[in-house]
Amino acid sequence: MTRLIRDPRVVALLVGAAALFVAATLAPLPSPRQIQEWATSVGPALPLVFFIVHAVVTVAPIPRTVFTVSAGLLFGPLLGIVLAVGATTLSAALAILLVRALDRDQVASRLTHPAVRAIDERLRRRGWLAVGSLRLIAAVPFSVINYCCGLSSIRFWPYMTATLFGVLPGTIGTVILGDALTGTTHPGLLVFSGACLAVGVVGLIVDARWKTSTTPPPIPAVAPVSVAE
C-alpha cells in the first residue's frame, strides 16, 4: 500500500478526484428557473444533450442528484426516468472502462494483502449483490462505487446489471417526488429512501454471510474394471 501511495499517478488521481468532489459539493445548485431557461435555449435537441451531459459529467465524482431532479423537472416522470436511468447506467459503464484503461492491472498487482484479495475474489464471483446493494444506499457516492469496481475483478455485465436495477428505485423516487432544487424534500421521498437503505443493508449482510466454497468437489472413486485376458 505504501508503494501504491508513492506512485505519482495514483496521488494525482486521488487529489484530482477529491478536488472535483469538494468543488461539486460546495458549488451552488441552479434554480428551477435557470434550468428551464437553459433548456429553452437548447431547443429540440434537449433530451439528447441532457443525456450526453449527464452521462459524461457524472463519470467524475460529481453528485448526480441535480441531474436526476432536473430530468423530472424538464421532461416529466416517464421520459425523465428513462433519461436519468439510461444516463446513469452509461456513466457507470464509462467509469469502470476508464479506470481499467488507466492501468488498473498496475494498481491491482500491488494490492497483495490476503484480506484485499479475498474481497476481490468475492466481487469476481458475486459482485452483483454487493454493487446492487450499495446502489440502493443513497449515502454511498455513485462514483466511488464505480472506481472501486474498476479496480476490482468484478465482471462487466454483472456489474452493469446490478447497477441498472440498483439505481432504478432511487432514481424513480427522486424524479417523481424529489424537489431538491427548491430546498425542500417530499416526505414520501424520505420514506422511500429509508426503504431503499434498509434493502441495501440487508443485501450487504447477506453478501457478507454468503460463504462461497472455493474447494473443488471431490472426484468420485471409479471402480476398477477387470480386463479379460
GROMACS .gro file of C-alpha atoms in nm:
model
  229
    1MET     CA    1   0.000   0.000   0.000
    2THR     CA    2   0.289   0.236   0.076
    3ARG     CA    3   0.438   0.179  -0.268
    4LEU     CA    4   0.098   0.244  -0.421
    5ILE     CA    5   0.059   0.578  -0.240
    6ARG     CA    6   0.406   0.683  -0.352
    7ASP     CA    7   0.309   0.640  -0.718
    8PRO     CA    8   0.269   0.998  -0.856
    9ARG     CA    9  -0.009   0.891  -1.092
   10VAL     CA   10  -0.214   0.744  -0.810
   11VAL     CA   11  -0.159   1.051  -0.590
   12ALA     CA   12  -0.256   1.285  -0.875
   13LEU     CA   13  -0.569   1.081  -0.945
   14LEU     CA   14  -0.676   1.083  -0.578
   15VAL     CA   15  -0.611   1.455  -0.536
   16GLY     CA   16  -0.796   1.539  -0.857
   17ALA     CA   17  -1.094   1.325  -0.763
   18ALA     CA   18  -1.110   1.479  -0.416
   19ALA     CA   19  -1.088   1.832  -0.558
   20LEU     CA   20  -1.369   1.765  -0.804
   21PHE     CA   21  -1.588   1.615  -0.532
   22VAL     CA   22  -1.535   1.910  -0.296
   23ALA     CA   23  -1.594   2.162  -0.574
   24ALA     CA   24  -1.915   1.989  -0.681
   25THR     CA   25  -2.038   1.970  -0.322
   26LEU     CA   26  -1.973   2.338  -0.248
   27ALA     CA   27  -2.094   2.471  -0.584
   28PRO     CA   28  -2.440   2.636  -0.570
   29LEU     CA   29  -2.720   2.440  -0.737
   30PRO     CA   30  -2.903   2.607  -1.025
   31SER     CA   31  -3.261   2.715  -0.960
   32PRO     CA   32  -3.552   2.554  -1.147
   33ARG     CA   33  -3.591   2.875  -1.347
   34GLN     CA   34  -3.226   2.870  -1.454
   35ILE     CA   35  -3.257   2.509  -1.564
   36GLN     CA   36  -3.570   2.583  -1.765
   37GLU     CA   37  -3.403   2.883  -1.929
   38TRP     CA   38  -3.108   2.665  -2.028
   39ALA     CA   39  -3.345   2.401  -2.163
   40THR     CA   40  -3.528   2.658  -2.374
   41SER     CA   41  -3.201   2.782  -2.525
   42VAL     CA   42  -3.101   2.428  -2.631
   43GLY     CA   43  -3.417   2.365  -2.829
   44PRO     CA   44  -3.543   2.033  -2.973
   45ALA     CA   45  -3.213   1.856  -2.911
   46LEU     CA   46  -3.256   1.898  -2.534
   47PRO     CA   47  -3.322   1.528  -2.446
   48LEU     CA   48  -3.012   1.412  -2.635
   49VAL     CA   49  -2.793   1.692  -2.498
   50PHE     CA   50  -2.916   1.631  -2.145
   51PHE     CA   51  -2.848   1.258  -2.176
   52ILE     CA   52  -2.492   1.310  -2.302
   53VAL     CA   53  -2.404   1.577  -2.046
   54HIS     CA   54  -2.549   1.370  -1.762
   55ALA     CA   55  -2.359   1.056  -1.866
   56VAL     CA   56  -2.024   1.230  -1.920
   57VAL     CA   57  -2.022   1.472  -1.626
   58THR     CA   58  -2.114   1.211  -1.364
   59VAL     CA   59  -1.815   0.996  -1.461
   60ALA     CA   60  -1.628   1.243  -1.241
   61PRO     CA   61  -1.702   1.241  -0.865
   62ILE     CA   62  -1.989   1.484  -0.908
   63PRO     CA   63  -2.325   1.414  -0.735
   64ARG     CA   64  -2.590   1.314  -0.986
   65THR     CA   65  -2.888   1.433  -0.780
   66VAL     CA   66  -2.914   1.763  -0.964
   67PHE     CA   67  -2.939   1.576  -1.295
   68THR     CA   68  -3.199   1.334  -1.161
   69VAL     CA   69  -3.419   1.611  -1.027
   70SER     CA   70  -3.371   1.813  -1.346
   71ALA     CA   71  -3.485   1.516  -1.553
   72GLY     CA   72  -3.821   1.517  -1.378
   73LEU     CA   73  -3.844   1.895  -1.393
   74LEU     CA   74  -3.771   1.918  -1.765
   75PHE     CA   75  -3.918   1.601  -1.912
   76GLY     CA   76  -4.183   1.476  -1.672
   77PRO     CA   77  -4.192   1.140  -1.494
   78LEU     CA   78  -4.182   0.893  -1.786
   79LEU     CA   79  -3.918   1.044  -2.015
   80GLY     CA   80  -3.733   1.183  -1.713
   81ILE     CA   81  -3.692   0.837  -1.563
   82VAL     CA   82  -3.579   0.687  -1.894
   83LEU     CA   83  -3.317   0.957  -1.949
   84ALA     CA   84  -3.191   0.959  -1.589
   85VAL     CA   85  -3.162   0.580  -1.559
   86GLY     CA   86  -3.008   0.545  -1.904
   87ALA     CA   87  -2.752   0.820  -1.848
   88THR     CA   88  -2.663   0.689  -1.502
   89THR     CA   89  -2.607   0.338  -1.636
   90LEU     CA   90  -2.395   0.465  -1.925
   91SER     CA   91  -2.193   0.678  -1.682
   92ALA     CA   92  -2.121   0.371  -1.469
   93ALA     CA   93  -2.004   0.183  -1.779
   94LEU     CA   94  -1.776   0.469  -1.889
   95ALA     CA   95  -1.628   0.498  -1.540
   96ILE     CA   96  -1.534   0.132  -1.500
   97LEU     CA   97  -1.392   0.114  -1.853
   98LEU     CA   98  -1.191   0.433  -1.796
   99VAL     CA   99  -1.041   0.308  -1.469
  100ARG     CA  100  -0.944  -0.023  -1.627
  101ALA     CA  101  -0.792   0.153  -1.926
  102LEU     CA  102  -0.580   0.376  -1.699
  103ASP     CA  103  -0.358   0.094  -1.578
  104ARG     CA  104  -0.590  -0.097  -1.347
  105ASP     CA  105  -0.360  -0.402  -1.366
  106GLN     CA  106  -0.067  -0.199  -1.231
  107VAL     CA  107  -0.269  -0.091  -0.927
  108ALA     CA  108  -0.427  -0.431  -0.868
  109SER     CA  109  -0.090  -0.607  -0.879
  110ARG     CA  110   0.019  -0.409  -0.571
  111LEU     CA  111  -0.285  -0.498  -0.362
  112THR     CA  112  -0.146  -0.821  -0.226
  113HIS     CA  113  -0.292  -0.827   0.125
  114PRO     CA  114  -0.490  -1.150   0.182
  115ALA     CA  115  -0.799  -0.958   0.301
  116VAL     CA  116  -0.795  -0.743  -0.012
  117ARG     CA  117  -0.752  -1.049  -0.230
  118ALA     CA  118  -1.042  -1.220  -0.055
  119ILE     CA  119  -1.271  -0.923  -0.115
  120ASP     CA  120  -1.160  -0.905  -0.477
  121GLU     CA  121  -1.236  -1.274  -0.525
  122ARG     CA  122  -1.580  -1.227  -0.370
  123LEU     CA  123  -1.651  -0.941  -0.611
  124ARG     CA  124  -1.538  -1.152  -0.903
  125ARG     CA  125  -1.770  -1.436  -0.804
  126ARG     CA  126  -2.070  -1.247  -0.666
  127GLY     CA  127  -2.009  -0.878  -0.717
  128TRP     CA  128  -2.359  -0.812  -0.846
  129LEU     CA  129  -2.507  -0.849  -0.496
  130ALA     CA  130  -2.267  -0.602  -0.333
  131VAL     CA  131  -2.298  -0.350  -0.617
  132GLY     CA  132  -2.677  -0.370  -0.628
  133SER     CA  133  -2.699  -0.328  -0.252
  134LEU     CA  134  -2.464  -0.029  -0.244
  135ARG     CA  135  -2.653   0.141  -0.527
  136LEU     CA  136  -2.966   0.133  -0.309
  137ILE     CA  137  -2.791   0.325  -0.030
  138ALA     CA  138  -2.810   0.691  -0.127
  139ALA     CA  139  -2.531   0.796   0.112
  140VAL     CA  140  -2.271   0.589  -0.076
  141PRO     CA  141  -2.124   0.807  -0.356
  142PHE     CA  142  -2.209   0.675  -0.700
  143SER     CA  143  -1.866   0.750  -0.848
  144VAL     CA  144  -1.675   0.586  -0.562
  145ILE     CA  145  -1.852   0.257  -0.630
  146ASN     CA  146  -1.763   0.288  -0.998
  147TYR     CA  147  -1.393   0.346  -0.928
  148CYS     CA  148  -1.367   0.065  -0.673
  149CYS     CA  149  -1.534  -0.177  -0.910
  150GLY     CA  150  -1.295  -0.067  -1.184
  151LEU     CA  151  -1.001  -0.165  -0.963
  152SER     CA  152  -1.161  -0.496  -0.867
  153SER     CA  153  -1.207  -0.815  -1.067
  154ILE     CA  154  -1.584  -0.785  -1.090
  155ARG     CA  155  -1.713  -0.890  -1.431
  156PHE     CA  156  -1.852  -0.615  -1.651
  157TRP     CA  157  -2.202  -0.742  -1.728
  158PRO     CA  158  -2.296  -0.846  -1.371
  159TYR     CA  159  -2.174  -0.500  -1.264
  160MET     CA  160  -2.388  -0.331  -1.529
  161THR     CA  161  -2.698  -0.539  -1.449
  162ALA     CA  162  -2.665  -0.471  -1.076
  163THR     CA  163  -2.616  -0.100  -1.148
  164LEU     CA  164  -2.927  -0.080  -1.364
  165PHE     CA  165  -3.156  -0.248  -1.114
  166GLY     CA  166  -2.984  -0.084  -0.815
  167VAL     CA  167  -3.033   0.274  -0.936
  168LEU     CA  168  -3.391   0.224  -1.056
  169PRO     CA  169  -3.574   0.269  -0.721
  170GLY     CA  170  -3.383   0.576  -0.607
  171THR     CA  171  -3.392   0.740  -0.949
  172ILE     CA  172  -3.765   0.684  -0.990
  173GLY     CA  173  -3.832   0.820  -0.642
  174THR     CA  174  -3.615   1.127  -0.697
  175VAL     CA  175  -3.761   1.208  -1.040
  176ILE     CA  176  -4.119   1.176  -0.920
  177LEU     CA  177  -4.102   1.307  -0.565
  178GLY     CA  178  -3.776   1.500  -0.545
  179ASP     CA  179  -3.771   1.875  -0.511
  180ALA     CA  180  -3.410   1.928  -0.408
  181LEU     CA  181  -3.363   2.234  -0.625
  182THR     CA  182  -3.620   2.432  -0.428
  183GLY     CA  183  -3.467   2.339  -0.094
  184THR     CA  184  -3.749   2.108   0.017
  185THR     CA  185  -3.794   1.733   0.014
  186HIS     CA  186  -4.121   1.548  -0.021
  187PRO     CA  187  -4.189   1.330   0.289
  188GLY     CA  188  -4.264   1.036   0.061
  189LEU     CA  189  -3.910   1.054  -0.075
  190LEU     CA  190  -3.768   1.024   0.276
  191VAL     CA  191  -3.976   0.712   0.341
  192PHE     CA  192  -3.879   0.568   0.004
  193SER     CA  193  -3.510   0.640   0.062
  194GLY     CA  194  -3.532   0.473   0.402
  195ALA     CA  195  -3.682   0.161   0.245
  196CYS     CA  196  -3.406   0.151  -0.019
  197LEU     CA  197  -3.146   0.192   0.256
  198ALA     CA  198  -3.294  -0.099   0.451
  199VAL     CA  199  -3.296  -0.327   0.146
  200GLY     CA  200  -2.940  -0.228   0.060
  201VAL     CA  201  -2.813  -0.301   0.412
  202VAL     CA  202  -2.988  -0.640   0.412
  203GLY     CA  203  -2.822  -0.718   0.079
  204LEU     CA  204  -2.479  -0.633   0.218
  205ILE     CA  205  -2.541  -0.853   0.524
  206VAL     CA  206  -2.647  -1.143   0.303
  207ASP     CA  207  -2.339  -1.091   0.087
  208ALA     CA  208  -2.111  -1.086   0.393
  209ARG     CA  209  -2.258  -1.408   0.531
  210TRP     CA  210  -2.285  -1.589   0.200
  211LYS     CA  211  -1.983  -1.814   0.205
  212THR     CA  212  -1.874  -1.950  -0.128
  213SER     CA  213  -1.671  -2.265  -0.112
  214THR     CA  214  -1.357  -2.245  -0.318
  215THR     CA  215  -1.270  -2.611  -0.260
  216PRO     CA  216  -1.336  -2.820  -0.570
  217PRO     CA  217  -1.582  -3.105  -0.525
  218PRO     CA  218  -1.428  -3.443  -0.455
  219ILE     CA  219  -1.372  -3.667  -0.753
  220PRO     CA  220  -1.587  -3.978  -0.720
  221ALA     CA  221  -1.399  -4.303  -0.694
  222VAL     CA  222  -1.412  -4.518  -1.006
  223ALA     CA  223  -1.436  -4.890  -0.956
  224PRO     CA  224  -1.155  -5.079  -1.129
  225VAL     CA  225  -1.253  -5.251  -1.449
  226SER     CA  226  -1.127  -5.600  -1.493
  227VAL     CA  227  -0.990  -5.681  -1.833
  228ALA     CA  228  -1.038  -6.029  -1.952
  229GLU     CA  229  -0.722  -6.190  -2.082
   0.00000   0.00000   0.00000
